[in-house]
Amino acid sequence: MDDREAARSAVREFLTSRRGRITPADAGLPAQSTRRRVKGLRREEVALLAGMSPEYYVRLERGQATGPSAGVVDAVAAVLRLDADERAHLGRLLAALTPEARRRKPAPAADPVTPGVRVLLDALDHLPAVVLNARLDVVAVNRLGRVLYAPVFDVPGPPNAARLLFLDEPRARELFPHYDRIAADTVAMLRIEAGRHPDDPRLLELVGQLSTRSAGFRTRWAANDVRAHRGGTKTFRHPVVGEITLPYENLAVDAADGQVLTVFTPRPGSPEADAMRLLASWTASAQ
């Protein structure tokens, strides 16, 4: 499959999956007595609701429409009830079909963190911190972050959050009590990166490896869900401090495209902050 066909396939699979989520009743269409062959909206129903011809929508879904306007894409997004992440993802998939996109160079290899980021990591002695790139490789980590994410570094190959989740699932489920949510979010983030850099050879290698070796990954990848990497909370189960839920913030690293510094930020004086100090003390004494 050449690059253009791969880009068309990505558009087709994404829009088909989104159509499948919306029933005619959801869209306000009258009930029909005939037996339907699709569980969601038909292409012609999307076209009707979006105010375009069925022929044009079919071309759009097949990746054959030339330069759809923002208004057209917004109309389709509204019918399919795309959230902000999904709307942005669709825009990137359609942009990948342009001649300019086909002439682009492959995504550059990730650079190591800058000396300034390294200093910042080391200064966070009571806050776990990790730098991930858009493929979810662990680019850098401070001492406490390495202790918190220890199983990631035991999986063969470059340390990568997705590899732990899908190639060593028993240990991942032990580390993450909310495994299914984290696994779904992880695949959804990789989907976004695939829309940004569909020709990144290392991303293709990672997706291929996970697809070959993990049925759970294949199922989630086929769902075509997308989700941006944002702050929130994450629950860990650690042998020293037990089960703990930590808030975290994601900070984009300006010097490297796609790198994100994740810092876990328990409130000072909280039990979670005390647990991190205990873990830091235990780490120091264990060395």
Short mmCIF file of C-alpha atoms in Angstrom, two decimals:
data_model
loop_
_atom_site.label_atom_id
_atom_site.label_comp_id
_atom_site.label_asym_id
_atom_site.label_seq_id
_atom_site.Cartn_x
_atom_site.Cartn_y
_atom_site.Cartn_z
CA MET A 1 0.00 0.00 0.00
CA ASP A 2 1.53 3.33 -1.06
CA ASP A 3 1.38 6.49 1.06
CA ARG A 4 -1.65 7.94 -0.70
CA GLU A 5 -3.66 4.75 -0.38
CA ALA A 6 -2.69 4.48 3.28
CA ALA A 7 -3.91 8.06 3.85
CA ARG A 8 -7.19 7.29 2.09
CA SER A 9 -7.61 4.15 4.16
CA ALA A 10 -7.07 6.12 7.38
CA VAL A 11 -9.83 8.59 6.43
CA ARG A 12 -12.21 5.80 5.41
CA GLU A 13 -11.66 3.74 8.55
CA PHE A 14 -12.04 6.73 10.86
CA LEU A 15 -15.23 8.09 9.32
CA THR A 16 -16.75 4.62 9.04
CA SER A 17 -16.08 3.97 12.71
CA ARG A 18 -17.63 7.31 13.70
CA ARG A 19 -20.74 6.63 11.56
CA GLY A 20 -21.13 3.34 13.36
CA ARG A 21 -21.59 5.10 16.71
CA ILE A 22 -24.61 7.22 15.68
CA THR A 23 -28.00 5.57 15.26
CA PRO A 24 -30.75 7.13 13.14
CA ALA A 25 -32.69 7.78 16.34
CA ASP A 26 -29.67 9.60 17.79
CA ALA A 27 -29.60 11.79 14.71
CA GLY A 28 -33.32 12.54 14.84
CA LEU A 29 -34.20 10.55 11.74
CA PRO A 30 -37.60 8.82 11.55
CA ALA A 31 -37.75 5.11 12.34
CA GLN A 32 -37.73 2.82 9.31
CA SER A 33 -39.38 -0.56 9.06
CA THR A 34 -36.85 -2.01 6.64
CA ARG A 35 -34.04 -4.12 7.99
CA ARG A 36 -30.77 -2.15 8.16
CA ARG A 37 -27.46 -3.67 7.18
CA VAL A 38 -25.42 -1.16 9.19
CA LYS A 39 -25.74 -0.44 12.90
CA GLY A 40 -25.07 3.26 12.55
CA LEU A 41 -25.82 5.92 9.97
CA ARG A 42 -25.66 5.17 6.27
CA ARG A 43 -23.47 7.36 4.08
CA GLU A 44 -26.49 8.95 2.44
CA GLU A 45 -27.93 9.79 5.87
CA VAL A 46 -24.74 11.57 6.87
CA ALA A 47 -24.86 13.49 3.58
CA LEU A 48 -28.51 14.48 4.15
CA LEU A 49 -27.85 15.70 7.68
CA ALA A 50 -24.64 17.53 6.65
CA GLY A 51 -26.33 19.25 3.70
CA MET A 52 -24.29 17.76 0.87
CA SER A 53 -24.85 15.31 -1.95
CA PRO A 54 -24.47 11.60 -1.19
CA GLU A 55 -21.94 11.34 -4.02
CA TYR A 56 -19.70 13.98 -2.47
CA TYR A 57 -19.84 12.43 0.99
CA VAL A 58 -18.92 9.02 -0.46
CA ARG A 59 -15.89 10.61 -2.12
CA LEU A 60 -15.00 12.37 1.13
CA GLU A 61 -15.19 9.17 3.16
CA ARG A 62 -13.11 7.31 0.59
CA GLY A 63 -10.44 10.00 0.73
CA GLN A 64 -11.13 11.06 -2.85
CA ALA A 65 -12.56 14.56 -2.25
CA THR A 66 -10.19 17.36 -3.20
CA GLY A 67 -9.61 19.96 -0.51
CA PRO A 68 -12.91 19.92 1.40
CA SER A 69 -13.63 23.29 2.97
CA ALA A 70 -13.58 23.84 6.71
CA GLY A 71 -17.35 24.33 6.56
CA VAL A 72 -17.87 20.92 4.95
CA VAL A 73 -15.62 19.21 7.49
CA ASP A 74 -17.36 21.01 10.35
CA ALA A 75 -20.77 19.91 9.05
CA VAL A 76 -19.68 16.28 8.94
CA ALA A 77 -18.10 16.60 12.37
CA ALA A 78 -21.35 17.96 13.77
CA VAL A 79 -23.41 15.10 12.31
CA LEU A 80 -20.97 12.49 13.60
CA ARG A 81 -20.72 14.29 16.96
CA LEU A 82 -16.95 14.48 16.87
CA ASP A 83 -15.33 15.99 19.92
CA ALA A 84 -12.49 18.49 19.63
CA ASP A 85 -9.79 15.80 19.49
CA GLU A 86 -11.67 13.84 16.82
CA ARG A 87 -12.35 16.97 14.73
CA ALA A 88 -8.67 17.91 14.81
CA HIS A 89 -7.70 14.32 13.93
CA LEU A 90 -10.05 14.29 10.94
CA GLY A 91 -8.53 17.56 9.75
CA ARG A 92 -5.04 16.07 9.90
CA LEU A 93 -6.14 12.92 8.05
CA LEU A 94 -7.67 14.98 5.25
CA ALA A 95 -4.62 17.25 5.10
CA ALA A 96 -2.42 14.17 4.61
CA LEU A 97 -4.12 13.63 1.24
CA THR A 98 -2.79 16.88 -0.22
CA PRO A 99 0.16 16.94 -2.63
CA GLU A 100 2.13 19.02 -0.14
CA ALA A 101 1.73 16.37 2.54
CA ARG A 102 2.85 13.62 0.16
CA ARG A 103 6.08 15.51 -0.49
CA ARG A 104 6.91 15.91 3.19
CA LYS A 105 9.91 14.27 4.78
CA PRO A 106 9.57 11.52 7.37
CA ALA A 107 9.23 12.67 10.96
CA PRO A 108 12.66 13.34 12.46
CA ALA A 109 14.03 11.09 15.15
CA ALA A 110 13.35 12.28 18.68
CA ASP A 111 16.14 14.33 20.19
CA PRO A 112 17.33 13.71 23.74
CA VAL A 113 16.12 16.16 26.33
CA THR A 114 17.92 19.47 26.61
CA PRO A 115 20.33 20.10 29.48
CA GLY A 116 17.77 22.49 30.97
CA VAL A 117 15.06 19.82 31.07
CA ARG A 118 17.56 17.42 32.64
CA VAL A 119 18.32 19.96 35.38
CA LEU A 120 14.58 20.41 35.98
CA LEU A 121 14.04 16.66 36.26
CA ASP A 122 16.83 16.23 38.77
CA ALA A 123 15.59 19.18 40.85
CA LEU A 124 12.19 17.51 41.35
CA ASP A 125 13.40 15.23 44.13
CA HIS A 126 9.96 14.65 45.71
CA LEU A 127 7.84 14.71 42.55
CA PRO A 128 7.92 11.87 40.01
CA ALA A 129 8.53 13.21 36.52
CA VAL A 130 8.96 11.61 33.10
CA VAL A 131 9.47 12.92 29.57
CA LEU A 132 7.61 11.04 26.83
CA ASN A 133 7.69 11.62 23.10
CA ALA A 134 4.61 11.31 20.89
CA ARG A 135 5.20 7.56 20.43
CA LEU A 136 5.16 7.27 24.26
CA ASP A 137 8.84 6.33 24.44
CA VAL A 138 10.37 7.26 27.78
CA VAL A 139 12.93 9.86 26.70
CA ALA A 140 14.04 10.84 30.22
CA VAL A 141 12.94 10.31 33.79
CA ASN A 142 13.98 11.47 37.25
CA ARG A 143 14.87 9.09 40.06
CA LEU A 144 11.41 8.99 41.63
CA GLY A 145 9.71 8.65 38.27
CA ARG A 146 11.88 5.68 37.42
CA VAL A 147 10.87 3.98 40.67
CA LEU A 148 7.18 4.66 40.02
CA TYR A 149 7.39 3.38 36.43
CA ALA A 150 9.92 0.61 37.12
CA PRO A 151 8.16 -2.13 35.07
CA VAL A 152 8.40 -0.01 31.90
CA PHE A 153 12.17 -0.46 31.92
CA ASP A 154 11.97 -4.25 32.18
CA VAL A 155 10.17 -4.84 28.87
CA PRO A 156 12.56 -5.74 26.02
CA GLY A 157 13.18 -2.90 23.60
CA PRO A 158 13.26 0.86 24.14
CA PRO A 159 11.28 1.86 27.26
CA ASN A 160 7.78 2.63 26.03
CA ALA A 161 4.49 2.91 27.91
CA ALA A 162 2.51 1.08 25.22
CA ARG A 163 4.97 -1.83 25.15
CA LEU A 164 4.49 -2.38 28.87
CA LEU A 165 0.70 -2.22 28.60
CA PHE A 166 0.37 -4.68 25.76
CA LEU A 167 3.50 -6.86 25.80
CA ASP A 168 3.61 -7.44 29.57
CA GLU A 169 -0.07 -7.13 30.43
CA PRO A 170 0.03 -9.01 33.78
CA ARG A 171 2.64 -6.62 35.21
CA ALA A 172 0.88 -3.64 33.68
CA ARG A 173 -2.40 -4.64 35.32
CA GLU A 174 -0.59 -4.95 38.63
CA LEU A 175 0.95 -1.48 38.23
CA PHE A 176 -2.24 0.19 36.93
CA PRO A 177 -5.45 -0.83 38.75
CA HIS A 178 -7.43 1.08 36.11
CA TYR A 179 -5.70 -0.79 33.30
CA ASP A 180 -8.52 -0.78 30.75
CA ARG A 181 -8.95 2.99 30.84
CA ILE A 182 -5.21 3.62 30.60
CA ALA A 183 -4.85 1.11 27.76
CA ALA A 184 -7.67 2.75 25.80
CA ASP A 185 -6.22 6.23 26.36
CA THR A 186 -2.77 5.06 25.28
CA VAL A 187 -4.00 3.63 21.98
CA ALA A 188 -6.08 6.75 21.38
CA MET A 189 -2.97 8.92 21.83
CA LEU A 190 -1.01 6.75 19.39
CA ARG A 191 -3.87 7.14 16.90
CA ILE A 192 -3.46 10.91 17.06
CA GLU A 193 0.27 10.58 16.43
CA ALA A 194 -0.43 8.29 13.46
CA GLY A 195 -2.58 11.07 12.03
CA ARG A 196 0.21 13.61 12.53
CA HIS A 197 3.09 11.46 11.26
CA PRO A 198 1.69 8.49 9.30
CA ASP A 199 5.09 7.88 7.71
CA ASP A 200 7.13 7.79 10.94
CA PRO A 201 9.01 4.47 10.59
CA ARG A 202 9.44 4.00 14.32
CA LEU A 203 5.74 4.54 14.94
CA LEU A 204 4.90 2.07 12.18
CA GLU A 205 7.29 -0.43 13.73
CA LEU A 206 5.71 0.02 17.17
CA VAL A 207 2.14 -0.33 15.91
CA GLY A 208 3.11 -3.37 13.87
CA GLN A 209 4.79 -5.03 16.84
CA LEU A 210 1.87 -4.39 19.16
CA SER A 211 -0.71 -5.45 16.55
CA THR A 212 1.13 -8.71 15.94
CA ARG A 213 1.58 -9.65 19.58
CA SER A 214 -1.46 -8.23 21.39
CA ALA A 215 -5.12 -8.96 20.66
CA GLY A 216 -6.05 -6.23 23.13
CA PHE A 217 -4.09 -3.68 21.17
CA ARG A 218 -5.57 -4.82 17.84
CA THR A 219 -9.11 -4.45 19.15
CA ARG A 220 -8.50 -0.97 20.54
CA TRP A 221 -6.59 0.16 17.44
CA ALA A 222 -9.46 -0.94 15.20
CA ALA A 223 -11.86 1.24 17.22
CA ASN A 224 -10.15 4.37 15.76
CA ASP A 225 -10.65 6.35 18.97
CA VAL A 226 -8.47 9.43 19.45
CA ARG A 227 -7.61 11.38 22.56
CA ALA A 228 -5.07 14.10 23.26
CA HIS A 229 -2.46 13.78 26.02
CA ARG A 230 -3.82 15.94 28.85
CA GLY A 231 -3.41 16.26 32.58
CA GLY A 232 -5.58 14.39 35.04
CA THR A 233 -5.07 11.69 37.63
CA LYS A 234 -3.46 8.27 37.44
CA THR A 235 -3.68 5.43 39.92
CA PHE A 236 -0.62 3.27 40.64
CA ARG A 237 -0.14 0.19 42.77
CA HIS A 238 3.40 0.19 44.19
CA PRO A 239 4.90 -2.42 46.57
CA VAL A 240 6.22 0.29 48.92
CA VAL A 241 3.35 2.80 49.13
CA GLY A 242 0.44 0.65 47.99
CA GLU A 243 -2.36 1.95 45.78
CA ILE A 244 -2.17 5.68 45.24
CA THR A 245 -3.92 8.16 42.95
CA LEU A 246 -1.76 11.06 41.81
CA PRO A 247 -2.74 14.19 39.89
CA TYR A 248 -0.41 15.10 37.05
CA GLU A 249 0.28 17.96 34.66
CA ASN A 250 1.59 17.66 31.11
CA LEU A 251 3.99 20.38 29.95
CA ALA A 252 5.02 20.61 26.30
CA VAL A 253 8.79 20.78 25.79
CA ASP A 254 9.39 23.66 23.40
CA ALA A 255 12.81 22.48 22.25
CA ALA A 256 11.55 19.13 20.91
CA ASP A 257 8.43 18.55 18.84
CA GLY A 258 6.15 16.02 20.50
CA GLN A 259 7.97 15.75 23.81
CA VAL A 260 5.84 16.15 26.94
CA LEU A 261 7.09 16.51 30.50
CA THR A 262 4.65 14.79 32.86
CA VAL A 263 4.99 15.81 36.50
CA PHE A 264 2.94 14.17 39.24
CA THR A 265 1.75 16.91 41.58
CA PRO A 266 0.22 15.74 44.86
CA ARG A 267 -0.93 18.63 47.04
CA PRO A 268 1.64 19.55 49.72
CA GLY A 269 0.75 18.00 53.07
CA SER A 270 -1.62 15.46 51.50
CA PRO A 271 -1.30 11.69 52.12
CA GLU A 272 -0.20 11.35 48.51
CA ALA A 273 2.63 13.84 49.00
CA ASP A 274 3.68 12.00 52.15
CA ALA A 275 3.69 8.76 50.18
CA MET A 276 5.97 10.29 47.56
CA ARG A 277 8.38 11.45 50.27
CA LEU A 278 8.34 7.94 51.72
CA LEU A 279 9.07 6.50 48.28
CA ALA A 280 11.89 8.99 47.75
CA SER A 281 13.39 8.08 51.15
CA TRP A 282 13.08 4.37 50.40
CA THR A 283 14.73 4.89 47.00
CA ALA A 284 17.67 6.76 48.57
CA SER A 285 18.19 4.13 51.26
CA ALA A 286 18.02 1.29 48.73
CA GLN A 287 20.94 2.65 46.71
#
